mmCIF file of C-alpha atoms and ligand atoms in Angstrom:
data_model
loop_
_atom_site.group_PDB
_atom_site.id
_atom_site.type_symbol
_atom_site.label_atom_id
_atom_site.label_comp_id
_atom_site.label_asym_id
_atom_site.label_seq_id
_atom_site.Cartn_x
_atom_site.Cartn_y
_atom_site.Cartn_z
ATOM 1 C CA MET A 1464 59.644 137.316 127.734
ATOM 2 C CA SER A 1465 58.026 135.416 130.592
ATOM 3 C CA ARG A 1466 59.933 134.258 133.617
ATOM 4 C CA VAL A 1467 58.197 131.745 135.869
ATOM 5 C CA LEU A 1468 59.486 131.101 139.393
ATOM 6 C CA LEU A 1469 59.108 127.594 140.821
ATOM 7 C CA THR A 1470 59.872 127.308 144.551
ATOM 8 C CA GLY A 1471 60.398 123.898 146.144
ATOM 9 C CA ALA A 1472 61.903 122.835 142.820
ATOM 10 C CA ALA A 1473 64.046 120.069 144.348
ATOM 11 C CA GLY A 1474 61.026 118.361 145.917
ATOM 12 C CA MET A 1475 58.846 115.602 144.465
ATOM 13 C CA LEU A 1476 56.340 117.850 142.670
ATOM 14 C CA GLY A 1477 59.002 120.452 141.881
ATOM 15 C CA THR A 1478 61.071 117.823 140.088
ATOM 16 C CA ILE A 1479 58.050 116.748 138.014
ATOM 17 C CA LEU A 1480 57.133 120.326 137.118
ATOM 18 C CA ARG A 1481 60.747 121.161 136.325
ATOM 19 C CA ASP A 1482 60.584 118.539 133.564
ATOM 20 C CA ASN A 1483 57.016 119.183 132.453
ATOM 21 C CA LEU A 1484 57.343 122.987 132.289
ATOM 22 C CA ASN A 1485 60.713 123.067 130.527
ATOM 23 C CA GLY A 1486 60.391 125.237 127.419
ATOM 24 C CA TRP A 1487 56.794 126.203 128.286
ATOM 25 C CA GLN A 1488 57.682 129.871 128.952
ATOM 26 C CA SER A 1489 60.968 131.634 128.147
ATOM 27 C CA ILE A 1490 62.641 131.028 131.495
ATOM 28 C CA LEU A 1491 61.882 128.741 134.412
ATOM 29 C CA ARG A 1492 63.610 130.054 137.533
ATOM 30 C CA LEU A 1493 64.087 127.171 139.959
ATOM 31 C CA SER A 1494 64.646 127.608 143.655
ATOM 32 C CA ASP A 1495 65.031 125.445 146.731
ATOM 33 C CA ILE A 1496 67.023 125.305 149.941
ATOM 34 C CA LYS A 1497 68.454 122.030 148.573
ATOM 35 C CA ASN A 1498 70.790 121.477 145.665
ATOM 36 C CA LEU A 1499 69.153 121.604 142.234
ATOM 37 C CA GLY A 1500 71.966 120.148 140.164
ATOM 38 C CA LYS A 1501 73.059 121.499 136.819
ATOM 39 C CA THR A 1502 71.212 124.282 135.009
ATOM 40 C CA ARG A 1503 69.522 123.100 131.783
ATOM 41 C CA ASP A 1504 68.435 125.115 128.755
ATOM 42 C CA GLY A 1505 65.693 127.576 129.630
ATOM 43 C CA GLU A 1506 66.441 127.402 133.362
ATOM 44 C CA GLU A 1507 67.890 129.653 136.044
ATOM 45 C CA ILE A 1508 68.788 128.255 139.463
ATOM 46 C CA ILE A 1509 68.784 130.317 142.649
ATOM 47 C CA LYS A 1510 69.339 128.534 145.946
ATOM 48 C CA CYS A 1511 67.347 130.316 148.632
ATOM 49 C CA ASP A 1512 65.953 129.803 152.117
ATOM 50 C CA LEU A 1513 62.403 131.128 151.898
ATOM 51 C CA SER A 1514 62.534 132.398 155.468
ATOM 52 C CA ASN A 1515 65.168 134.993 154.463
ATOM 53 C CA ILE A 1516 63.278 138.074 153.214
ATOM 54 C CA ASP A 1517 66.296 139.729 151.561
ATOM 55 C CA LYS A 1518 67.067 136.584 149.565
ATOM 56 C CA VAL A 1519 63.408 136.174 148.597
ATOM 57 C CA MET A 1520 63.288 139.774 147.303
ATOM 58 C CA ASP A 1521 66.122 138.979 144.895
ATOM 59 C CA LEU A 1522 64.573 135.619 144.015
ATOM 60 C CA VAL A 1523 61.245 137.116 142.939
ATOM 61 C CA ASP A 1524 62.736 140.051 141.013
ATOM 62 C CA GLY A 1525 61.864 139.918 137.300
ATOM 63 C CA CYS A 1526 59.281 137.084 137.525
ATOM 64 C CA ASP A 1527 55.767 137.118 136.005
ATOM 65 C CA TYR A 1528 54.213 134.112 137.746
ATOM 66 C CA ILE A 1529 55.148 132.249 140.917
ATOM 67 C CA ILE A 1530 54.390 128.580 141.503
ATOM 68 C CA HIS A 1531 54.938 128.426 145.242
ATOM 69 C CA LEU A 1532 55.574 124.834 146.319
ATOM 70 C CA GLY A 1533 58.478 125.415 148.711
ATOM 71 C CA GLY A 1534 58.140 124.563 152.376
ATOM 72 C CA ILE A 1535 57.706 121.659 154.750
ATOM 73 C CA SER A 1536 55.228 119.223 153.220
ATOM 74 C CA ILE A 1537 54.309 117.079 156.238
ATOM 75 C CA GLU A 1538 53.722 117.591 159.972
ATOM 76 C CA ASP A 1539 56.668 119.062 161.868
ATOM 77 C CA SER A 1540 57.439 121.275 164.878
ATOM 78 C CA PHE A 1541 55.768 124.678 165.064
ATOM 79 C CA ASN A 1542 59.128 126.441 164.863
ATOM 80 C CA ASN A 1543 60.195 124.625 161.703
ATOM 81 C CA ILE A 1544 56.808 125.258 160.073
ATOM 82 C CA LEU A 1545 56.847 128.880 161.195
ATOM 83 C CA GLU A 1546 60.125 129.500 159.362
ATOM 84 C CA ALA A 1547 59.563 127.534 156.159
ATOM 85 C CA ASN A 1548 55.802 127.775 155.597
ATOM 86 C CA ILE A 1549 54.511 130.827 157.435
ATOM 87 C CA LYS A 1550 57.438 133.230 157.101
ATOM 88 C CA GLY A 1551 58.256 131.642 153.742
ATOM 89 C CA ALA A 1552 54.787 132.359 152.332
ATOM 90 C CA TYR A 1553 54.729 135.881 153.788
ATOM 91 C CA ASN A 1554 58.108 136.634 152.225
ATOM 92 C CA ILE A 1555 56.918 135.407 148.821
ATOM 93 C CA TYR A 1556 53.802 137.635 148.914
ATOM 94 C CA GLU A 1557 55.656 140.657 150.229
ATOM 95 C CA ALA A 1558 58.311 140.256 147.552
ATOM 96 C CA ALA A 1559 55.575 139.801 144.913
ATOM 97 C CA ARG A 1560 53.993 143.080 146.018
ATOM 98 C CA LYS A 1561 57.264 144.988 145.963
ATOM 99 C CA LYS A 1562 58.488 143.456 142.678
ATOM 100 C CA GLY A 1563 55.173 143.728 140.813
ATOM 101 C CA VAL A 1564 54.290 140.030 140.407
ATOM 102 C CA LYS A 1565 50.583 139.797 139.608
ATOM 103 C CA ARG A 1566 49.778 136.077 139.844
ATOM 104 C CA ILE A 1567 50.705 133.216 142.190
ATOM 105 C CA LEU A 1568 49.787 129.556 142.483
ATOM 106 C CA PHE A 1569 49.935 128.618 146.153
ATOM 107 C CA ALA A 1570 50.345 124.910 146.899
ATOM 108 C CA SER A 1571 47.872 124.550 149.739
ATOM 109 C CA SER A 1572 46.810 121.141 150.982
ATOM 110 C CA ASN A 1573 43.796 119.019 151.811
ATOM 111 C CA HIS A 1574 45.120 119.197 155.383
ATOM 112 C CA ALA A 1575 43.662 122.726 155.588
ATOM 113 C CA ILE A 1576 40.267 120.970 155.606
ATOM 114 C CA GLY A 1577 41.342 117.563 156.945
ATOM 115 C CA PHE A 1578 38.954 117.444 159.912
ATOM 116 C CA HIS A 1579 35.867 117.365 157.697
ATOM 117 C CA LYS A 1580 34.239 113.942 157.580
ATOM 118 C CA ARG A 1581 34.544 111.872 154.428
ATOM 119 C CA GLU A 1582 30.734 111.913 153.960
ATOM 120 C CA ASP A 1583 30.845 115.717 153.597
ATOM 121 C CA MET A 1584 31.096 117.112 150.063
ATOM 122 C CA LEU A 1585 33.230 120.250 150.245
ATOM 123 C CA ASP A 1586 33.493 123.171 147.873
ATOM 124 C CA ALA A 1587 35.523 126.370 147.757
ATOM 125 C CA ASN A 1588 33.295 127.975 150.407
ATOM 126 C CA SER A 1589 33.558 125.202 152.981
ATOM 127 C CA PRO A 1590 35.140 126.314 156.252
ATOM 128 C CA MET A 1591 38.748 125.441 156.909
ATOM 129 C CA ARG A 1592 39.252 122.652 159.454
ATOM 130 C CA PRO A 1593 42.996 122.047 159.687
ATOM 131 C CA ASP A 1594 44.110 118.662 160.971
ATOM 132 C CA SER A 1595 47.726 119.551 161.922
ATOM 133 C CA ILE A 1596 50.150 122.415 162.469
ATOM 134 C CA TYR A 1597 51.142 121.794 158.852
ATOM 135 C CA GLY A 1598 47.479 122.181 157.817
ATOM 136 C CA LEU A 1599 47.247 125.376 159.877
ATOM 137 C CA SER A 1600 50.202 126.813 157.963
ATOM 138 C CA LYS A 1601 48.279 126.169 154.723
ATOM 139 C CA CYS A 1602 45.252 128.006 156.199
ATOM 140 C CA PHE A 1603 47.595 130.914 156.925
ATOM 141 C CA GLY A 1604 48.904 130.799 153.358
ATOM 142 C CA GLU A 1605 45.389 130.802 151.901
ATOM 143 C CA ASN A 1606 44.322 133.751 154.072
ATOM 144 C CA LEU A 1607 47.534 135.573 153.255
ATOM 145 C CA ALA A 1608 46.808 135.109 149.555
ATOM 146 C CA ARG A 1609 43.226 136.323 149.999
ATOM 147 C CA TYR A 1610 44.504 139.426 151.842
ATOM 148 C CA TYR A 1611 47.060 140.241 149.150
ATOM 149 C CA PHE A 1612 44.319 139.961 146.525
ATOM 150 C CA ASP A 1613 41.811 142.118 148.395
ATOM 151 C CA LYS A 1614 44.351 144.774 149.323
ATOM 152 C CA PHE A 1615 46.833 144.733 146.442
ATOM 153 C CA GLY A 1616 45.104 142.854 143.601
ATOM 154 C CA ILE A 1617 47.679 140.053 143.435
ATOM 155 C CA GLU A 1618 45.744 137.093 142.023
ATOM 156 C CA THR A 1619 46.158 133.638 143.572
ATOM 157 C CA ALA A 1620 44.902 130.142 143.029
ATOM 158 C CA SER A 1621 45.119 128.314 146.353
ATOM 159 C CA ILE A 1622 45.289 124.694 145.274
ATOM 160 C CA ARG A 1623 44.223 122.315 148.034
ATOM 161 C CA ILE A 1624 46.261 119.442 146.664
ATOM 162 C CA GLY A 1625 44.948 116.015 147.607
ATOM 163 C CA SER A 1626 47.624 113.349 147.130
ATOM 164 C CA SER A 1627 49.902 113.954 144.177
ATOM 165 C CA PHE A 1628 51.988 110.818 143.756
ATOM 166 C CA PRO A 1629 52.735 108.505 140.820
ATOM 167 C CA LYS A 1630 49.760 106.400 141.957
ATOM 168 C CA PRO A 1631 47.570 105.980 145.061
ATOM 169 C CA ILE A 1632 49.481 104.195 147.834
ATOM 170 C CA ASN A 1633 46.498 103.588 150.155
ATOM 171 C CA ARG A 1634 42.703 103.358 149.893
ATOM 172 C CA ARG A 1635 42.191 106.966 150.938
ATOM 173 C CA MET A 1636 44.128 108.122 147.913
ATOM 174 C CA LEU A 1637 41.509 106.609 145.605
ATOM 175 C CA ALA A 1638 39.537 109.752 146.516
ATOM 176 C CA THR A 1639 42.417 112.221 146.959
ATOM 177 C CA TRP A 1640 44.771 111.272 144.102
ATOM 178 C CA LEU A 1641 45.986 113.993 141.720
ATOM 179 C CA SER A 1642 47.993 112.738 138.753
ATOM 180 C CA PHE A 1643 51.132 114.595 137.738
ATOM 181 C CA ASP A 1644 49.619 115.295 134.293
ATOM 182 C CA ASP A 1645 46.484 116.836 135.798
ATOM 183 C CA LEU A 1646 48.673 118.903 138.138
ATOM 184 C CA THR A 1647 50.736 120.159 135.213
ATOM 185 C CA ASP A 1648 47.605 121.125 133.248
ATOM 186 C CA LEU A 1649 46.295 123.013 136.253
ATOM 187 C CA VAL A 1650 49.547 124.930 136.751
ATOM 188 C CA LYS A 1651 49.451 126.022 133.095
ATOM 189 C CA LYS A 1652 45.746 126.888 133.164
ATOM 190 C CA ILE A 1653 46.169 129.165 136.183
ATOM 191 C CA TYR A 1654 48.784 131.147 134.284
ATOM 192 C CA GLN A 1655 46.843 131.296 131.017
ATOM 193 C CA ILE A 1656 43.383 132.361 132.168
ATOM 194 C CA ASP A 1657 42.646 136.059 131.477
ATOM 195 C CA ARG A 1658 41.208 136.815 134.877
ATOM 196 C CA LEU A 1659 41.784 134.625 137.902
ATOM 197 C CA GLY A 1660 40.823 136.725 140.912
ATOM 198 C CA TYR A 1661 41.217 134.752 144.124
ATOM 199 C CA ALA A 1662 40.283 131.086 143.783
ATOM 200 C CA VAL A 1663 40.284 128.037 146.024
ATOM 201 C CA ILE A 1664 40.591 124.877 143.936
ATOM 202 C CA TYR A 1665 40.773 121.255 145.037
ATOM 203 C CA GLY A 1666 43.759 119.660 143.341
ATOM 204 C CA VAL A 1667 42.298 116.270 142.584
ATOM 205 C CA SER A 1668 41.927 114.070 139.495
ATOM 206 C CA ASP A 1669 38.565 112.980 138.109
ATOM 207 C CA ASN A 1670 38.352 110.088 140.567
ATOM 208 C CA LYS A 1671 35.236 107.962 140.966
ATOM 209 C CA GLN A 1672 35.179 108.560 144.727
ATOM 210 C CA LYS A 1673 34.719 112.297 145.295
ATOM 211 C CA TRP A 1674 34.796 114.452 148.423
ATOM 212 C CA TRP A 1675 35.432 117.794 146.715
ATOM 213 C CA ASP A 1676 33.404 119.831 144.236
ATOM 214 C CA ASN A 1677 35.202 122.365 142.037
ATOM 215 C CA SER A 1678 32.070 123.735 140.338
ATOM 216 C CA LEU A 1679 32.435 127.170 142.015
ATOM 217 C CA THR A 1680 35.694 127.663 140.107
ATOM 218 C CA SER A 1681 34.543 126.114 136.817
ATOM 219 C CA TYR A 1682 35.125 129.540 135.171
ATOM 220 C CA ILE A 1683 38.806 128.579 135.175
ATOM 221 C CA GLY A 1684 38.079 125.755 132.758
ATOM 222 C CA TRP A 1685 40.374 123.155 134.310
ATOM 223 C CA LYS A 1686 39.166 119.619 133.678
ATOM 224 C CA PRO A 1687 41.252 116.792 135.134
ATOM 225 C CA ASN A 1688 41.533 113.788 132.810
ATOM 226 C CA ASP A 1689 42.887 111.019 135.027
ATOM 227 C CA ASN A 1690 40.971 108.717 137.360
ATOM 228 C CA SER A 1691 42.327 106.620 140.246
ATOM 229 C CA GLN A 1692 39.908 103.806 139.368
ATOM 230 C CA GLN A 1693 42.594 102.135 137.274
ATOM 231 C CA PHE A 1694 44.418 101.356 140.573
ATOM 232 C CA GLU A 1695 41.344 100.201 142.517
ATOM 233 C CA ASN A 1696 42.281 96.523 142.453
ATOM 234 C CA ASP A 1697 45.954 96.937 143.367
ATOM 235 C CA ALA A 1698 46.806 94.282 145.950
ATOM 236 C CA LYS A 1699 48.181 96.772 148.470
ATOM 237 C CA LEU A 1700 44.950 98.780 148.434
ATOM 238 C CA THR A 1701 42.567 95.834 148.622
ATOM 239 C CA ALA A 1702 44.552 94.301 151.516
ATOM 240 C CA GLU A 1703 44.009 97.304 153.796
ATOM 241 C CA ILE A 1704 41.758 96.717 156.802
ATOM 242 C CA ASN A 1705 39.040 99.332 157.223
ATOM 243 C CA ASN A 1706 38.136 100.133 160.820
ATOM 244 C CA HIS A 1707 35.344 102.667 160.467
ATOM 245 C CA ASP A 1708 35.857 104.172 163.938
ATOM 246 C CA ASP A 1709 39.461 104.997 163.235
ATOM 247 C CA PRO A 1710 39.868 108.802 162.825
ATOM 248 C CA ALA A 1711 42.210 108.031 159.941
ATOM 249 C CA ILE A 1712 39.173 106.552 158.143
ATOM 250 C CA ARG A 1713 36.509 108.993 159.379
ATOM 251 C CA PHE A 1714 38.253 112.214 158.436
ATOM 252 C CA GLN A 1715 39.406 113.478 155.065
ATOM 253 C CA GLY A 1716 42.906 114.206 156.348
ATOM 254 C CA GLY A 1717 43.476 110.512 157.121
ATOM 255 C CA ALA A 1718 46.606 109.843 159.186
ATOM 256 C CA PHE A 1719 47.204 113.571 159.737
ATOM 257 C CA ALA A 1720 43.832 113.836 161.526
ATOM 258 C CA ALA A 1721 44.481 110.678 163.537
ATOM 259 C CA ALA A 1722 47.998 111.612 164.673
ATOM 260 C CA GLY A 1723 48.712 113.120 168.085
ATOM 261 C CA HIS A 1724 49.987 116.663 168.511
ATOM 262 C CA PHE A 1725 53.552 116.896 167.148
ATOM 263 C CA GLU A 1726 54.976 118.750 170.172
ATOM 264 C CA ASP A 1727 53.824 116.078 172.701
HETATM 265 P P1 NAI B 2189 58.513 118.034 149.034
HETATM 266 O O1 NAI B 2189 58.734 117.987 150.499
HETATM 267 O O2 NAI B 2189 59.031 116.925 148.205
HETATM 268 O O3 NAI B 2189 59.073 119.419 148.447
HETATM 269 C C1 NAI B 2189 59.103 120.625 149.199
HETATM 270 C C2 NAI B 2189 60.406 121.338 148.871
HETATM 271 O O4 NAI B 2189 60.427 122.571 149.618
HETATM 272 C C3 NAI B 2189 61.649 120.528 149.262
HETATM 273 O O5 NAI B 2189 62.507 120.350 148.161
HETATM 274 C C4 NAI B 2189 62.300 121.362 150.340
HETATM 275 O O6 NAI B 2189 63.729 121.348 150.315
HETATM 276 C C5 NAI B 2189 61.770 122.760 150.024
HETATM 277 N N1 NAI B 2189 61.846 123.616 151.224
HETATM 278 C C6 NAI B 2189 61.494 123.289 152.497
HETATM 279 N N2 NAI B 2189 61.778 124.306 153.321
HETATM 280 C C7 NAI B 2189 62.316 125.289 152.561
HETATM 281 C C8 NAI B 2189 62.804 126.588 152.856
HETATM 282 N N3 NAI B 2189 62.821 127.091 154.103
HETATM 283 N N4 NAI B 2189 63.284 127.329 151.833
HETATM 284 C C9 NAI B 2189 63.286 126.846 150.568
HETATM 285 N N5 NAI B 2189 62.841 125.631 150.229
HETATM 286 C C10 NAI B 2189 62.348 124.862 151.234
HETATM 287 O O7 NAI B 2189 56.927 118.190 148.825
HETATM 288 P P2 NAI B 2189 56.041 117.932 147.527
HETATM 289 O O8 NAI B 2189 55.309 116.670 147.713
HETATM 290 O O9 NAI B 2189 56.832 118.162 146.319
HETATM 291 O O10 NAI B 2189 54.954 119.109 147.678
HETATM 292 C C11 NAI B 2189 55.159 120.394 147.129
HETATM 293 C C12 NAI B 2189 54.164 121.362 147.769
HETATM 294 O O11 NAI B 2189 52.844 120.886 147.573
HETATM 295 C C13 NAI B 2189 54.358 121.519 149.272
HETATM 296 O O12 NAI B 2189 54.098 122.876 149.620
HETATM 297 C C14 NAI B 2189 53.288 120.630 149.862
HETATM 298 O O13 NAI B 2189 52.866 121.100 151.118
HETATM 299 C C15 NAI B 2189 52.191 120.750 148.813
HETATM 300 N N6 NAI B 2189 51.339 119.565 148.798
HETATM 301 C C16 NAI B 2189 51.803 118.379 148.266
HETATM 302 C C17 NAI B 2189 50.987 117.266 148.237
HETATM 303 C C18 NAI B 2189 51.404 115.977 147.607
HETATM 304 O O14 NAI B 2189 50.576 115.043 147.605
HETATM 305 N N7 NAI B 2189 52.600 115.845 147.048
HETATM 306 C C19 NAI B 2189 49.631 117.313 148.837
HETATM 307 C C20 NAI B 2189 49.268 118.592 149.374
HETATM 308 C C21 NAI B 2189 50.095 119.671 149.338
HETATM 309 C C1 15L B 2190 50.053 116.567 151.892
HETATM 310 O O1 15L B 2190 49.766 117.731 152.145
HETATM 311 C C2 15L B 2190 51.462 116.100 151.885
HETATM 312 O O2 15L B 2190 52.345 117.092 151.412
HETATM 313 C C3 15L B 2190 51.672 114.815 151.111
HETATM 314 O O3 15L B 2190 52.935 114.271 151.460
HETATM 315 C C4 15L B 2190 50.554 113.812 151.406
HETATM 316 O O4 15L B 2190 50.591 113.453 152.762
HETATM 317 C C5 15L B 2190 49.217 114.436 151.070
HETATM 318 O O5 15L B 2190 49.047 115.669 151.754
HETATM 319 C C6 15L B 2190 48.039 113.536 151.420
HETATM 320 O O6 15L B 2190 47.165 113.961 152.162
HETATM 321 O O7 15L B 2190 48.011 112.411 150.894
#
């Protein structure tokens, strides 16, 4: 019997994966700090604050694969990000080590590399260039995952998710969009592959505009099917004014790169 843990299950992507992964493995264990509603067939629900190590130990117990989405998903204060994202990720990996979990999908973000220019084609070996405290917390999570692989053999796919929404809501997302179906395929593929090792993968659909090259992790065999081009002529996207000097246009991280420092 396989038990898959999904953290951040009450969030936008968690809610999608809750539906899409129902019945995929024997049990989907859902967790969030927020309410998750009624338990459905094939589900277990455990409410948990990821910054509480004792609770996370119990949460991870008995699981085979962790899809770690839980945490703050936008810019916030250092203290809030420290608790939810940095301590939260550490607690997940430490619990995985103690409870014998061998594979994790870590929801990283394009904001770990958001200060690269849009003309730069990045791959898995490109240096991190976080554009926010939030992005820095994803760099920590990726390095944490790398450390737990090198030292303890726990395999991780760090997915630098672009923009996973029902459809692109600005011009930037024509390049960064990841459809929910492509995300779901990727989550399944990471579990199914015989040997994962440690992998950095850009979570992006097969869009016409490309900033990220996943050829270094082609051994995983994930091929996104969707393409943002179908939304290219949406009125909202064509109406946007492009000022090329604006940091939000120059850098891959968009508004996160252009924003001031959160604590100011
Ligand atoms: P979301 O904000 O909708 O969901 C995050 C969930 O984590 C929320 O339900 C929240 O209650 C939970 N959470 C926050 N702090 C917690 C804590 N201390 N303990 C337990 N749960 C906590 O975000 P979304 O869009 O669903 O993203 C999921 C993951 O993917 C996040 O880690 C985000 O950083 C990452 N990601 C998402 C992208 C997107 O385009 N949706 C892009 C890049 C990364
Ligand atoms: C992220 O990391 C955020 O979680 C999401 O809300 C979007 O802002 C996304 O990046 C993006 O860059 O579009």
